[in-house]
Amino acid sequence: AQRVTQPEKLLSVFKGAPVELKCNYSYSGSPELFWYVQYSRQRLQLLLRHISRESIKGFTADLNKGETSFHLKKPFAQEEDSAMYYCALSGVDSSYKLIFGSGTRLLVRP
Amino acid sequence: ETGVTQSPTHLIKTRGQQVTLRCSSQSGHNTVSWYQQALGQGPQFIFQYYREEENGRGNFPPRFSGLQFPNYSSELNVNALELDDSALYLCASSSDWLLGTDDNEQFFGPGTRLTVL
């Protein structure tokens, strides 16, 4: 079955510390992976996708097909990074539906 | 450019009742997807509509149904409400699923919070 696992419900770090939000997936084909973010009182929005291989707001994520992982990283966390982060995959059928993990709340302390 | 809007913002129903949730897609988008987000969970795909036809469905019973109108707005209907239907319902629109995910970012609305008592 297709599944996305985010093992940490909460990740708390101090400002300036490195951040790594973990995401593992199970999928038999070649999925497309995404990170979505939801800031307080805002709607869910796309942060980055693996296919674009870009850095957004200092965040990067590398797809590791061998380990079936797509961890989100940032070298120096900022307070404004505090939010709910969801890993998602797509490509399971023609509708390109998104399958989400349960999310990780990132709290960056001053 | 107008973003995705949803109505109502929140509502309360009792078991056995029926509910209709509405979504207006972003300007230029013809594909609408609905997701259910239970407390503490990630969004779960319900179904997708493309040019007024259902185009993919998740693991939800038939009492979850939908419509898409010629202007690409959409409705989600839930019959015979159960307590477990209490959740945030998200609508997402995208330009055209045929483009694939490379150019087919899904834009989410603010959601409708449904409480079933």
PDB file of C-alpha atoms in Angstrom:
ATOM      1  CA  ALA A   1       0.000   0.000   0.000  1.00  0.00           C
ATOM      2  CA  GLN A   2       1.109   3.545  -0.644  1.00  0.00           C
ATOM      3  CA  ARG A   3       1.982   5.283   2.576  1.00  0.00           C
ATOM      4  CA  VAL A   4       3.859   8.276   3.920  1.00  0.00           C
ATOM      5  CA  THR A   5       5.326   8.127   7.407  1.00  0.00           C
ATOM      6  CA  GLN A   6       6.473  11.097   9.459  1.00  0.00           C
ATOM      7  CA  PRO A   7       7.780   9.586  12.698  1.00  0.00           C
ATOM      8  CA  GLU A   8       7.955  12.788  14.724  1.00  0.00           C
ATOM      9  CA  LYS A   9       4.812  14.622  15.802  1.00  0.00           C
ATOM     10  CA  LEU A  10       6.827  17.452  17.305  1.00  0.00           C
ATOM     11  CA  LEU A  11      10.326  18.718  16.677  1.00  0.00           C
ATOM     12  CA  SER A  12      11.605  21.490  18.913  1.00  0.00           C
ATOM     13  CA  VAL A  13      14.877  23.274  18.157  1.00  0.00           C
ATOM     14  CA  PHE A  14      16.540  26.542  19.079  1.00  0.00           C
ATOM     15  CA  LYS A  15      16.948  29.365  16.600  1.00  0.00           C
ATOM     16  CA  GLY A  16      20.065  28.844  14.499  1.00  0.00           C
ATOM     17  CA  ALA A  17      20.141  25.081  15.016  1.00  0.00           C
ATOM     18  CA  PRO A  18      19.928  22.665  12.078  1.00  0.00           C
ATOM     19  CA  VAL A  19      16.592  21.084  11.320  1.00  0.00           C
ATOM     20  CA  GLU A  20      15.753  17.738   9.764  1.00  0.00           C
ATOM     21  CA  LEU A  21      12.137  16.656   9.393  1.00  0.00           C
ATOM     22  CA  LYS A  22      11.946  12.984   8.526  1.00  0.00           C
ATOM     23  CA  CYS A  23       9.724  11.451   5.868  1.00  0.00           C
ATOM     24  CA  ASN A  24       9.652   7.881   4.650  1.00  0.00           C
ATOM     25  CA  TYR A  25       7.355   6.493   2.004  1.00  0.00           C
ATOM     26  CA  SER A  26       6.246   3.207   0.543  1.00  0.00           C
ATOM     27  CA  TYR A  27       5.296   3.072  -3.118  1.00  0.00           C
ATOM     28  CA  SER A  28       5.981   0.502  -5.787  1.00  0.00           C
ATOM     29  CA  GLY A  29       6.468   2.870  -8.710  1.00  0.00           C
ATOM     30  CA  SER A  30       8.183   6.215  -9.155  1.00  0.00           C
ATOM     31  CA  PRO A  31       6.385   8.677  -6.926  1.00  0.00           C
ATOM     32  CA  GLU A  32       6.659  12.397  -6.850  1.00  0.00           C
ATOM     33  CA  LEU A  33       7.357  13.779  -3.399  1.00  0.00           C
ATOM     34  CA  PHE A  34       6.335  17.075  -1.865  1.00  0.00           C
ATOM     35  CA  TRP A  35       6.590  19.036   1.333  1.00  0.00           C
ATOM     36  CA  TYR A  36       3.600  21.157   2.320  1.00  0.00           C
ATOM     37  CA  VAL A  37       3.607  23.695   5.140  1.00  0.00           C
ATOM     38  CA  GLN A  38       0.863  25.260   7.188  1.00  0.00           C
ATOM     39  CA  TYR A  39       1.740  28.363   9.183  1.00  0.00           C
ATOM     40  CA  SER A  40      -0.477  29.454  12.052  1.00  0.00           C
ATOM     41  CA  ARG A  41      -3.884  30.641  10.801  1.00  0.00           C
ATOM     42  CA  GLN A  42      -2.887  30.121   7.175  1.00  0.00           C
ATOM     43  CA  ARG A  43      -3.903  27.545   4.629  1.00  0.00           C
ATOM     44  CA  LEU A  44      -1.881  24.557   3.531  1.00  0.00           C
ATOM     45  CA  GLN A  45       0.657  25.519   0.861  1.00  0.00           C
ATOM     46  CA  LEU A  46       3.332  23.846  -1.184  1.00  0.00           C
ATOM     47  CA  LEU A  47       6.848  24.352   0.154  1.00  0.00           C
ATOM     48  CA  LEU A  48       8.846  22.335  -2.335  1.00  0.00           C
ATOM     49  CA  ARG A  49       8.733  19.323  -4.628  1.00  0.00           C
ATOM     50  CA  HIS A  50      11.545  16.883  -5.310  1.00  0.00           C
ATOM     51  CA  ILE A  51      11.384  17.204  -9.071  1.00  0.00           C
ATOM     52  CA  SER A  52      12.289  20.890  -9.026  1.00  0.00           C
ATOM     53  CA  ARG A  53      15.336  20.299  -6.822  1.00  0.00           C
ATOM     54  CA  GLU A  54      15.168  23.852  -5.540  1.00  0.00           C
ATOM     55  CA  SER A  55      15.693  25.465  -2.170  1.00  0.00           C
ATOM     56  CA  ILE A  56      12.752  27.364  -0.722  1.00  0.00           C
ATOM     57  CA  LYS A  57      13.187  29.569   2.362  1.00  0.00           C
ATOM     58  CA  GLY A  58      16.486  27.782   2.959  1.00  0.00           C
ATOM     59  CA  PHE A  59      14.853  24.338   3.006  1.00  0.00           C
ATOM     60  CA  THR A  60      16.019  21.477   0.813  1.00  0.00           C
ATOM     61  CA  ALA A  61      14.908  17.883   0.442  1.00  0.00           C
ATOM     62  CA  ASP A  62      16.584  15.052  -1.411  1.00  0.00           C
ATOM     63  CA  LEU A  63      14.751  11.997  -2.625  1.00  0.00           C
ATOM     64  CA  ASN A  64      16.593   8.833  -1.606  1.00  0.00           C
ATOM     65  CA  LYS A  65      14.991   5.978  -3.490  1.00  0.00           C
ATOM     66  CA  GLY A  66      17.184   3.368  -1.820  1.00  0.00           C
ATOM     67  CA  GLU A  67      16.035   4.382   1.638  1.00  0.00           C
ATOM     68  CA  THR A  68      12.601   5.545   0.377  1.00  0.00           C
ATOM     69  CA  SER A  69      13.074   8.805   2.227  1.00  0.00           C
ATOM     70  CA  PHE A  70      12.513  12.478   1.502  1.00  0.00           C
ATOM     71  CA  HIS A  71      13.779  14.305   4.563  1.00  0.00           C
ATOM     72  CA  LEU A  72      13.416  18.092   4.801  1.00  0.00           C
ATOM     73  CA  LYS A  73      16.483  19.971   5.969  1.00  0.00           C
ATOM     74  CA  LYS A  74      17.525  23.476   6.866  1.00  0.00           C
ATOM     75  CA  PRO A  75      20.958  24.360   8.222  1.00  0.00           C
ATOM     76  CA  PHE A  76      19.881  27.247  10.462  1.00  0.00           C
ATOM     77  CA  ALA A  77      16.314  27.366  11.762  1.00  0.00           C
ATOM     78  CA  GLN A  78      14.482  30.671  12.151  1.00  0.00           C
ATOM     79  CA  GLU A  79      11.554  31.429  14.446  1.00  0.00           C
ATOM     80  CA  GLU A  80       9.335  32.077  11.445  1.00  0.00           C
ATOM     81  CA  ASP A  81       9.874  28.458  10.369  1.00  0.00           C
ATOM     82  CA  SER A  82       7.606  27.332  13.188  1.00  0.00           C
ATOM     83  CA  ALA A  83       4.704  25.589  11.477  1.00  0.00           C
ATOM     84  CA  MET A  84       3.113  22.259  10.658  1.00  0.00           C
ATOM     85  CA  TYR A  85       4.949  20.354   7.927  1.00  0.00           C
ATOM     86  CA  TYR A  86       3.416  17.587   5.845  1.00  0.00           C
ATOM     87  CA  CYS A  87       5.234  15.232   3.523  1.00  0.00           C
ATOM     88  CA  ALA A  88       3.142  13.969   0.592  1.00  0.00           C
ATOM     89  CA  LEU A  89       3.496  11.759  -2.433  1.00  0.00           C
ATOM     90  CA  SER A  90       1.686  11.655  -5.738  1.00  0.00           C
ATOM     91  CA  GLY A  91       1.673   9.696  -8.934  1.00  0.00           C
ATOM     92  CA  VAL A  92      -0.258   6.683  -7.682  1.00  0.00           C
ATOM     93  CA  ASP A  93      -2.930   6.988 -10.361  1.00  0.00           C
ATOM     94  CA  SER A  94      -4.227   9.308 -13.035  1.00  0.00           C
ATOM     95  CA  SER A  95      -5.782  11.768 -10.620  1.00  0.00           C
ATOM     96  CA  TYR A  96      -2.413  12.700  -9.131  1.00  0.00           C
ATOM     97  CA  LYS A  97      -4.023  12.568  -5.725  1.00  0.00           C
ATOM     98  CA  LEU A  98      -1.808  13.483  -2.827  1.00  0.00           C
ATOM     99  CA  ILE A  99      -1.128  11.006  -0.029  1.00  0.00           C
ATOM    100  CA  PHE A 100      -0.076  12.852   3.102  1.00  0.00           C
ATOM    101  CA  GLY A 101       1.836  11.882   6.185  1.00  0.00           C
ATOM    102  CA  SER A 102       0.449  12.759   9.602  1.00  0.00           C
ATOM    103  CA  GLY A 103       2.607  15.855   9.872  1.00  0.00           C
ATOM    104  CA  THR A 104       5.369  17.181  12.110  1.00  0.00           C
ATOM    105  CA  ARG A 105       5.027  20.337  14.119  1.00  0.00           C
ATOM    106  CA  LEU A 106       8.262  22.316  14.071  1.00  0.00           C
ATOM    107  CA  LEU A 107       8.777  24.690  16.964  1.00  0.00           C
ATOM    108  CA  VAL A 108      11.751  27.015  16.752  1.00  0.00           C
ATOM    109  CA  ARG A 109      12.539  28.573  20.111  1.00  0.00           C
ATOM    110  CA  PRO A 110      14.315  31.935  20.444  1.00  0.00           C
TER     111      PRO A 110
ATOM    112  CA  GLU B   1      -6.318  36.157  -9.243  1.00  0.00           C
ATOM    113  CA  THR B   2      -8.795  34.824  -6.692  1.00  0.00           C
ATOM    114  CA  GLY B   3      -7.716  31.957  -4.458  1.00  0.00           C
ATOM    115  CA  VAL B   4      -9.696  28.894  -3.439  1.00  0.00           C
ATOM    116  CA  THR B   5     -12.635  29.695  -1.197  1.00  0.00           C
ATOM    117  CA  GLN B   6     -14.777  27.358   0.880  1.00  0.00           C
ATOM    118  CA  SER B   7     -18.093  27.741   2.676  1.00  0.00           C
ATOM    119  CA  PRO B   8     -19.207  27.557   5.338  1.00  0.00           C
ATOM    120  CA  THR B   9     -16.225  28.093   7.619  1.00  0.00           C
ATOM    121  CA  HIS B  10     -17.608  25.728  10.198  1.00  0.00           C
ATOM    122  CA  LEU B  11     -20.846  23.963  11.019  1.00  0.00           C
ATOM    123  CA  ILE B  12     -22.352  21.580  13.510  1.00  0.00           C
ATOM    124  CA  LYS B  13     -24.610  18.676  12.602  1.00  0.00           C
ATOM    125  CA  THR B  14     -26.081  15.685  14.381  1.00  0.00           C
ATOM    126  CA  ARG B  15     -25.718  12.024  13.521  1.00  0.00           C
ATOM    127  CA  GLY B  16     -27.829  10.906  10.584  1.00  0.00           C
ATOM    128  CA  GLN B  17     -28.112  14.359   9.047  1.00  0.00           C
ATOM    129  CA  GLN B  18     -26.846  15.368   5.642  1.00  0.00           C
ATOM    130  CA  VAL B  19     -24.390  18.162   4.850  1.00  0.00           C
ATOM    131  CA  THR B  20     -23.220  20.040   1.759  1.00  0.00           C
ATOM    132  CA  LEU B  21     -19.869  21.808   1.637  1.00  0.00           C
ATOM    133  CA  ARG B  22     -18.924  24.206  -1.132  1.00  0.00           C
ATOM    134  CA  CYS B  23     -15.722  25.148  -2.879  1.00  0.00           C
ATOM    135  CA  SER B  24     -14.875  27.774  -5.474  1.00  0.00           C
ATOM    136  CA  SER B  25     -11.762  26.937  -7.409  1.00  0.00           C
ATOM    137  CA  GLN B  26      -8.981  29.363  -8.182  1.00  0.00           C
ATOM    138  CA  SER B  27      -9.430  31.343 -11.374  1.00  0.00           C
ATOM    139  CA  GLY B  28      -8.326  29.294 -14.386  1.00  0.00           C
ATOM    140  CA  HIS B  29      -8.449  25.942 -12.582  1.00  0.00           C
ATOM    141  CA  ASN B  30     -10.684  23.125 -13.826  1.00  0.00           C
ATOM    142  CA  THR B  31      -9.718  20.366 -11.378  1.00  0.00           C
ATOM    143  CA  VAL B  32     -10.948  20.158  -7.792  1.00  0.00           C
ATOM    144  CA  SER B  33      -9.874  17.640  -5.167  1.00  0.00           C
ATOM    145  CA  TRP B  34     -11.447  17.111  -1.748  1.00  0.00           C
ATOM    146  CA  TYR B  35      -9.610  15.944   1.352  1.00  0.00           C
ATOM    147  CA  GLN B  36     -10.680  15.042   4.869  1.00  0.00           C
ATOM    148  CA  GLN B  37      -8.342  15.974   7.706  1.00  0.00           C
ATOM    149  CA  ALA B  38      -9.141  14.411  11.048  1.00  0.00           C
ATOM    150  CA  LEU B  39      -7.649  15.928  14.180  1.00  0.00           C
ATOM    151  CA  GLY B  40      -3.935  15.181  14.426  1.00  0.00           C
ATOM    152  CA  GLN B  41      -3.792  13.565  11.008  1.00  0.00           C
ATOM    153  CA  GLY B  42      -2.735  14.577   7.537  1.00  0.00           C
ATOM    154  CA  PRO B  43      -5.309  15.246   4.823  1.00  0.00           C
ATOM    155  CA  GLN B  44      -6.840  12.118   3.270  1.00  0.00           C
ATOM    156  CA  PHE B  45      -7.981  12.132  -0.363  1.00  0.00           C
ATOM    157  CA  ILE B  46     -11.747  11.757  -0.847  1.00  0.00           C
ATOM    158  CA  PHE B  47     -12.185  12.303  -4.591  1.00  0.00           C
ATOM    159  CA  GLN B  48     -11.334  14.572  -7.492  1.00  0.00           C
ATOM    160  CA  TYR B  49     -13.475  16.248 -10.133  1.00  0.00           C
ATOM    161  CA  TYR B  50     -12.254  17.233 -13.571  1.00  0.00           C
ATOM    162  CA  ARG B  51     -14.533  19.004 -16.036  1.00  0.00           C
ATOM    163  CA  GLU B  52     -17.632  17.957 -14.073  1.00  0.00           C
ATOM    164  CA  GLU B  53     -16.714  14.245 -13.929  1.00  0.00           C
ATOM    165  CA  GLU B  54     -15.332  12.266 -11.014  1.00  0.00           C
ATOM    166  CA  ASN B  55     -11.684  11.493 -11.738  1.00  0.00           C
ATOM    167  CA  GLY B  56     -10.403   9.287  -8.950  1.00  0.00           C
ATOM    168  CA  ARG B  57     -11.729   8.363  -5.537  1.00  0.00           C
ATOM    169  CA  GLY B  58     -10.154   7.472  -2.234  1.00  0.00           C
ATOM    170  CA  ASN B  59     -11.268   4.922   0.324  1.00  0.00           C
ATOM    171  CA  PHE B  60     -14.523   6.614   1.337  1.00  0.00           C
ATOM    172  CA  PRO B  61     -18.024   5.094   1.342  1.00  0.00           C
ATOM    173  CA  PRO B  62     -20.672   6.063  -1.250  1.00  0.00           C
ATOM    174  CA  ARG B  63     -22.419   8.358   1.231  1.00  0.00           C
ATOM    175  CA  PHE B  64     -19.603  10.773   0.349  1.00  0.00           C
ATOM    176  CA  SER B  65     -20.535  12.228  -3.030  1.00  0.00           C
ATOM    177  CA  GLY B  66     -19.695  15.298  -5.028  1.00  0.00           C
ATOM    178  CA  LEU B  67     -20.504  17.547  -7.905  1.00  0.00           C
ATOM    179  CA  GLN B  68     -18.624  19.936 -10.113  1.00  0.00           C
ATOM    180  CA  PHE B  69     -20.400  22.721 -11.942  1.00  0.00           C
ATOM    181  CA  PRO B  70     -19.678  24.294 -15.352  1.00  0.00           C
ATOM    182  CA  ASN B  71     -17.831  27.147 -13.620  1.00  0.00           C
ATOM    183  CA  TYR B  72     -15.654  24.446 -11.961  1.00  0.00           C
ATOM    184  CA  SER B  73     -16.896  25.150  -8.453  1.00  0.00           C
ATOM    185  CA  SER B  74     -17.656  22.010  -6.494  1.00  0.00           C
ATOM    186  CA  GLU B  75     -19.765  20.533  -3.725  1.00  0.00           C
ATOM    187  CA  LEU B  76     -19.074  17.739  -1.293  1.00  0.00           C
ATOM    188  CA  ASN B  77     -22.146  15.991   0.088  1.00  0.00           C
ATOM    189  CA  VAL B  78     -22.124  13.637   3.023  1.00  0.00           C
ATOM    190  CA  ASN B  79     -25.247  11.647   3.897  1.00  0.00           C
ATOM    191  CA  ALA B  80     -26.102   9.817   7.102  1.00  0.00           C
ATOM    192  CA  LEU B  81     -23.451  11.644   9.099  1.00  0.00           C
ATOM    193  CA  GLU B  82     -21.453   9.677  11.636  1.00  0.00           C
ATOM    194  CA  LEU B  83     -19.437  10.927  14.592  1.00  0.00           C
ATOM    195  CA  ASP B  84     -16.202   9.982  12.796  1.00  0.00           C
ATOM    196  CA  ASP B  85     -17.064  12.374   9.982  1.00  0.00           C
ATOM    197  CA  SER B  86     -16.068  15.222  12.293  1.00  0.00           C
ATOM    198  CA  ALA B  87     -13.035  16.741  10.588  1.00  0.00           C
ATOM    199  CA  LEU B  88     -11.654  19.620   8.576  1.00  0.00           C
ATOM    200  CA  TYR B  89     -12.646  19.276   4.929  1.00  0.00           C
ATOM    201  CA  LEU B  90     -10.197  20.768   2.475  1.00  0.00           C
ATOM    202  CA  CYS B  91     -10.739  21.616  -1.133  1.00  0.00           C
ATOM    203  CA  ALA B  92      -7.818  22.021  -3.525  1.00  0.00           C
ATOM    204  CA  SER B  93      -7.888  23.240  -7.097  1.00  0.00           C
ATOM    205  CA  SER B  94      -5.343  22.768  -9.843  1.00  0.00           C
ATOM    206  CA  SER B  95      -4.999  23.877 -13.429  1.00  0.00           C
ATOM    207  CA  ASP B  96      -5.392  20.556 -15.257  1.00  0.00           C
ATOM    208  CA  TRP B  97      -4.518  17.101 -13.945  1.00  0.00           C
ATOM    209  CA  LEU B  98      -3.454  16.116 -17.461  1.00  0.00           C
ATOM    210  CA  LEU B  99      -0.405  18.317 -17.028  1.00  0.00           C
ATOM    211  CA  GLY B 100       0.894  15.980 -14.358  1.00  0.00           C
ATOM    212  CA  THR B 101       2.348  17.075 -11.073  1.00  0.00           C
ATOM    213  CA  ASP B 102       5.243  18.966 -12.660  1.00  0.00           C
ATOM    214  CA  ASP B 103       2.983  21.871 -13.514  1.00  0.00           C
ATOM    215  CA  ASN B 104      -0.065  20.938 -11.546  1.00  0.00           C
ATOM    216  CA  GLU B 105       0.322  22.406  -8.085  1.00  0.00           C
ATOM    217  CA  GLN B 106      -2.737  21.972  -5.917  1.00  0.00           C
ATOM    218  CA  PHE B 107      -3.863  25.151  -4.174  1.00  0.00           C
ATOM    219  CA  PHE B 108      -5.763  24.604  -0.970  1.00  0.00           C
ATOM    220  CA  GLY B 109      -8.683  26.471   0.499  1.00  0.00           C
ATOM    221  CA  PRO B 110      -8.992  27.366   4.187  1.00  0.00           C
ATOM    222  CA  GLY B 111     -11.227  24.382   4.905  1.00  0.00           C
ATOM    223  CA  THR B 112     -14.628  23.774   6.480  1.00  0.00           C
ATOM    224  CA  ARG B 113     -14.654  22.487  10.051  1.00  0.00           C
ATOM    225  CA  LEU B 114     -17.499  19.950  10.452  1.00  0.00           C
ATOM    226  CA  THR B 115     -18.545  18.773  13.899  1.00  0.00           C
ATOM    227  CA  VAL B 116     -20.980  15.881  14.185  1.00  0.00           C
ATOM    228  CA  LEU B 117     -22.698  15.459  17.552  1.00  0.00           C
TER     229      LEU B 117
END
